[in-house]
Amino acid sequence: MTSAVPVICVDGPSGAGKGTLSQHLASALSWHLLDSGALYRVVGYACRQANVALDDETAVAQMARALNVEFQPGEKGVTVWLSAQDVTAGIRSEAGGRDASRVAALPRVRAALLLRQQELARTPGLIADGRDMGTVVFPDAPLKIFLTASAEARAERRFHQLQGMGESVSLARLLDDIQERDARDEARAVSPLVPAEDAVVIDSTTLSADEVAQAVRELADGRNLLSDASE
Ligand code: C5P
């Protein structure tokens, strides 16, 4: 699938700063944004609401295919609608992340979401945030970033993020969760969490969000993606 629309893939484990980087790039470049993790989160959420067991692959894949989801960008971030329901806060909880990781391990669920994700590559460009953007969804993308950081740094960032959302959690529990989720994402048979062969790996453990964004903009500029997009 070669696309004339430039796509920048931002893959990596939970808490490495992909969301912050992707939102920054999408708004700075005025490109579209695909938050693929949110899609898996919404699938998990919809299954819970409909009492569909998260390991019933056929039923979960059917939910994924029928999903009526909309992402509405606004000043305070993106609002996520499931049919007419605002599920933004609901899908962002720790439990929502765990459910997402379970449904994301099911091959037929991933297949059901593939085209939906690819269709979001529209002019002037797309920032695709996820785990398999560079390996599976947009294998021909001209720039693939694999953003990582130590598990401890990621747990700490998540801790502060959740505190800001008013959710009280323990740092030790978060570290356990992150390690468990990493292990599941890396070990699954379909679309495991691995850098694409042609990805640029950036370790953000000791970098600020601004430093990461600057490094990626330089890479994009070096590949003439920014001028292509504005033509
Ligand atoms: O990125 P986020 O934390 O919202 O993703 C939630 C979960 O969805 C991840 O832990 C991962 O299991 C799954 N996911 C995935 N492939 C993607 C995006 C997310 O498997 N492209």
Coordinates of C-alpha atoms and ligand atoms in Angstrom, one line a residue:
M1 CA 0.0 0.0 0.0
T2 CA 1.9 3.0 -1.2
S3 CA 0.2 6.2 -0.3
A4 CA 0.8 9.7 -1.7
V5 CA -0.2 11.0 1.7
P6 CA 2.7 11.4 4.1
V7 CA 2.4 9.3 7.3
I8 CA 4.6 9.6 10.3
C9 CA 4.3 6.5 12.5
V10 CA 4.8 6.9 16.2
D11 CA 5.1 3.4 17.8
G12 CA 6.3 2.2 21.2
P13 CA 5.3 1.0 24.6
S14 CA 2.8 2.6 27.0
G15 CA 3.9 5.8 28.6
A16 CA 6.9 6.5 26.4
G17 CA 5.3 9.9 25.4
K18 CA 3.8 8.8 22.0
G19 CA 0.5 10.6 22.7
T20 CA 2.2 13.9 23.7
L21 CA 4.5 13.7 20.7
S22 CA 1.7 12.8 18.3
Q23 CA -0.6 15.5 19.4
H24 CA 2.2 18.1 19.3
L25 CA 3.1 17.0 15.7
A26 CA -0.5 16.9 14.5
S27 CA -1.3 20.3 15.8
A28 CA 2.1 21.9 14.7
L29 CA 1.8 20.5 11.2
S30 CA -2.0 20.7 11.0
W31 CA -2.1 17.0 10.0
H32 CA -4.7 14.4 11.0
L33 CA -4.1 12.2 14.0
L34 CA -4.8 8.5 14.5
D35 CA -4.9 7.4 18.1
S36 CA -5.1 3.7 17.4
G37 CA -4.9 2.8 21.2
A38 CA -8.1 4.7 21.7
L39 CA -9.8 2.5 19.0
Y40 CA -8.8 -0.6 21.0
R41 CA -9.9 1.0 24.2
V42 CA -13.3 1.8 22.7
V43 CA -13.7 -1.8 21.6
G44 CA -13.0 -3.0 25.1
Y45 CA -15.3 -0.4 26.5
A46 CA -18.1 -1.3 24.1
C47 CA -17.7 -5.0 24.9
R48 CA -18.0 -4.3 28.7
Q49 CA -21.1 -2.3 28.1
A50 CA -22.7 -5.0 26.0
N51 CA -21.6 -7.8 28.3
V52 CA -19.5 -9.3 25.6
A53 CA -16.7 -11.5 27.1
L54 CA -13.3 -10.0 26.2
D55 CA -11.9 -13.4 25.1
D56 CA -14.8 -14.2 22.8
E57 CA -12.9 -13.4 19.6
T58 CA -15.9 -13.7 17.2
A59 CA -18.1 -11.5 19.3
V60 CA -15.4 -8.9 20.0
A61 CA -14.4 -8.7 16.3
Q62 CA -18.1 -8.1 15.5
M63 CA -18.2 -5.2 18.0
A64 CA -15.0 -3.8 16.4
R65 CA -16.5 -4.0 12.9
A66 CA -19.8 -2.3 14.0
L67 CA -18.1 0.3 16.1
N68 CA -19.7 3.8 15.7
V69 CA -16.8 5.8 17.0
E70 CA -15.9 9.5 16.4
F71 CA -12.9 11.5 17.4
Q72 CA -13.6 15.2 17.9
P73 CA -10.6 17.4 18.3
G74 CA -11.1 20.4 20.6
E75 CA -9.2 22.9 22.7
K76 CA -9.0 20.5 25.7
G77 CA -7.9 17.6 23.6
V78 CA -9.9 14.9 21.7
T79 CA -13.4 13.9 22.7
V80 CA -14.2 10.3 21.9
W81 CA -17.8 9.4 21.1
L82 CA -19.1 5.9 21.0
S83 CA -22.5 6.3 19.2
A84 CA -23.9 9.3 21.1
Q85 CA -22.0 8.7 24.3
D86 CA -18.9 10.6 25.4
V87 CA -16.5 7.9 26.5
T88 CA -13.4 10.0 26.7
A89 CA -12.8 9.6 30.5
G90 CA -14.1 6.0 30.6
I91 CA -11.6 4.7 28.1
R92 CA -8.6 6.4 29.6
S93 CA -8.7 4.6 32.9
E94 CA -6.2 1.9 33.9
A95 CA -8.9 -0.7 33.6
G96 CA -9.6 0.6 30.1
G97 CA -6.0 0.1 29.1
R98 CA -6.0 -3.4 30.4
D99 CA -9.2 -4.3 28.5
A100 CA -7.7 -2.7 25.4
S101 CA -4.6 -4.8 25.6
R102 CA -6.7 -8.0 25.9
V103 CA -8.9 -7.3 22.9
A104 CA -5.9 -6.1 20.9
A105 CA -4.3 -9.6 21.3
L106 CA -7.2 -11.1 19.2
P107 CA -6.2 -11.4 15.5
R108 CA -9.7 -10.9 14.1
V109 CA -10.2 -7.8 16.1
R110 CA -6.9 -6.3 14.7
A111 CA -8.1 -7.3 11.2
A112 CA -11.5 -5.6 11.8
L113 CA -9.8 -2.3 12.6
L114 CA -7.1 -2.4 9.9
L115 CA -9.0 -0.7 7.0
R116 CA -10.6 1.8 9.4
Q117 CA -7.1 3.0 10.4
Q118 CA -5.7 3.0 6.9
E119 CA -8.6 5.2 5.6
L120 CA -7.5 8.0 8.0
A121 CA -4.4 8.7 5.8
R122 CA -5.7 11.9 4.2
T123 CA -4.0 15.0 3.0
P124 CA -2.1 17.0 4.1
G125 CA -0.7 14.1 6.2
L126 CA -1.3 11.7 9.1
I127 CA 0.4 11.2 12.5
A128 CA -0.3 7.5 13.4
D129 CA 0.1 6.7 17.1
G130 CA 0.2 3.0 18.2
R131 CA 2.1 -0.2 18.4
D132 CA 2.0 -1.6 14.9
M133 CA 1.7 1.6 12.8
G134 CA 5.1 1.1 11.1
T135 CA 5.1 -2.7 10.9
V136 CA 1.5 -3.5 9.8
V137 CA -0.9 -0.6 9.2
F138 CA 1.4 1.8 7.3
P139 CA 4.4 -0.3 6.2
D140 CA 5.4 2.2 3.5
A141 CA 5.3 5.3 5.7
P142 CA 8.3 7.6 5.0
L143 CA 9.1 8.2 8.6
K144 CA 8.7 5.7 11.5
I145 CA 9.6 6.6 15.0
F146 CA 9.8 4.0 17.8
L147 CA 9.6 5.9 21.0
T148 CA 10.6 4.1 24.1
A149 CA 11.7 4.8 27.8
S150 CA 12.6 2.8 30.8
A151 CA 9.6 1.1 32.5
E152 CA 10.3 3.2 35.7
A153 CA 10.2 6.5 33.8
R154 CA 7.0 5.5 32.0
A155 CA 5.3 4.4 35.3
E156 CA 6.2 7.7 36.9
R157 CA 4.8 9.7 33.9
R158 CA 1.6 7.7 34.0
F159 CA 1.4 8.3 37.8
H160 CA 1.4 12.0 37.3
Q161 CA -1.0 11.9 34.4
L162 CA -3.5 9.8 36.4
Q163 CA -3.1 12.1 39.5
G164 CA -3.9 15.0 37.2
M165 CA -7.1 13.2 36.2
G166 CA -8.0 12.6 39.8
E167 CA -7.4 8.9 39.8
S168 CA -5.5 7.6 42.8
V169 CA -3.1 4.7 42.0
S170 CA 0.1 3.4 43.5
L171 CA 3.3 3.8 41.6
A172 CA 4.3 0.2 42.3
R173 CA 1.0 -1.1 40.9
L174 CA 1.5 1.1 37.8
L175 CA 5.0 -0.3 37.2
D176 CA 3.6 -3.9 37.5
D177 CA 0.8 -3.0 35.1
I178 CA 3.2 -1.5 32.6
Q179 CA 5.5 -4.5 32.7
E180 CA 2.6 -6.9 32.4
R181 CA 1.1 -4.9 29.4
D182 CA 4.6 -4.7 27.7
A183 CA 5.0 -8.4 28.1
R184 CA 1.6 -9.1 26.5
D185 CA 2.1 -6.6 23.7
E186 CA 5.6 -7.9 22.9
A187 CA 4.6 -11.6 23.1
R188 CA 1.4 -11.7 21.2
A189 CA 1.4 -13.6 17.9
V190 CA -0.2 -10.9 15.7
S191 CA 1.4 -7.4 15.4
P192 CA 3.7 -7.8 18.4
L193 CA 5.2 -4.6 19.7
V194 CA 8.6 -4.4 17.9
P195 CA 10.2 -1.6 16.0
A196 CA 9.9 -1.7 12.2
E197 CA 13.2 -2.5 10.6
D198 CA 13.4 1.0 9.2
A199 CA 12.2 2.8 12.3
V200 CA 14.3 5.4 14.1
V201 CA 14.4 4.4 17.8
I202 CA 14.3 7.3 20.3
D203 CA 14.8 6.7 24.0
S204 CA 12.9 9.4 25.8
T205 CA 14.0 8.4 29.4
T206 CA 16.2 11.5 29.8
L207 CA 14.6 13.8 27.1
S208 CA 11.9 16.4 27.6
A209 CA 8.8 16.3 25.4
D210 CA 10.1 19.4 23.6
E211 CA 13.4 17.7 22.8
V212 CA 11.7 14.6 21.4
A213 CA 9.4 16.7 19.3
Q214 CA 12.3 18.8 18.0
A215 CA 14.2 15.6 17.1
V216 CA 11.3 14.2 15.1
R217 CA 10.6 17.5 13.3
E218 CA 14.2 17.5 12.2
L219 CA 13.9 14.0 10.9
A220 CA 10.7 14.8 9.1
D221 CA 12.3 17.9 7.6
G222 CA 15.3 15.9 6.5
R223 CA 13.0 13.6 4.6
N224 CA 11.2 16.5 3.0
L225 CA 7.9 15.5 4.5
L226 CA 7.0 18.9 5.8
S227 CA 7.5 20.7 2.5
D228 CA 5.6 17.9 0.6
A229 CA 2.7 18.3 3.0
S230 CA 2.3 22.0 2.3
E231 CA 2.5 21.7 -1.5
Ligands
C5P1 O1 -1.8 3.4 23.5 P1 -2.8 3.0 24.5 O2 -2.2 2.8 25.9 O3 -4.0 3.8 24.5 O4 -3.2 1.5 24.0 C1 -3.9 0.6 24.8 C2 -3.6 -0.8 24.4 O5 -4.1 -1.1 23.1 C3 -2.1 -1.1 24.4 O6 -1.6 -1.6 25.6 C4 -2.0 -2.2 23.3 O7 -2.3 -3.5 23.9 C5 -3.2 -2.0 22.4 N1 -2.8 -1.3 21.1 C6 -2.3 -2.2 20.1 N2 -2.0 -1.7 18.9 C7 -2.1 -0.4 18.7 C8 -2.5 0.5 19.7 C9 -2.8 0.0 20.9 O8 -2.3 -3.4 20.3 N3 -1.8 0.1 17.5

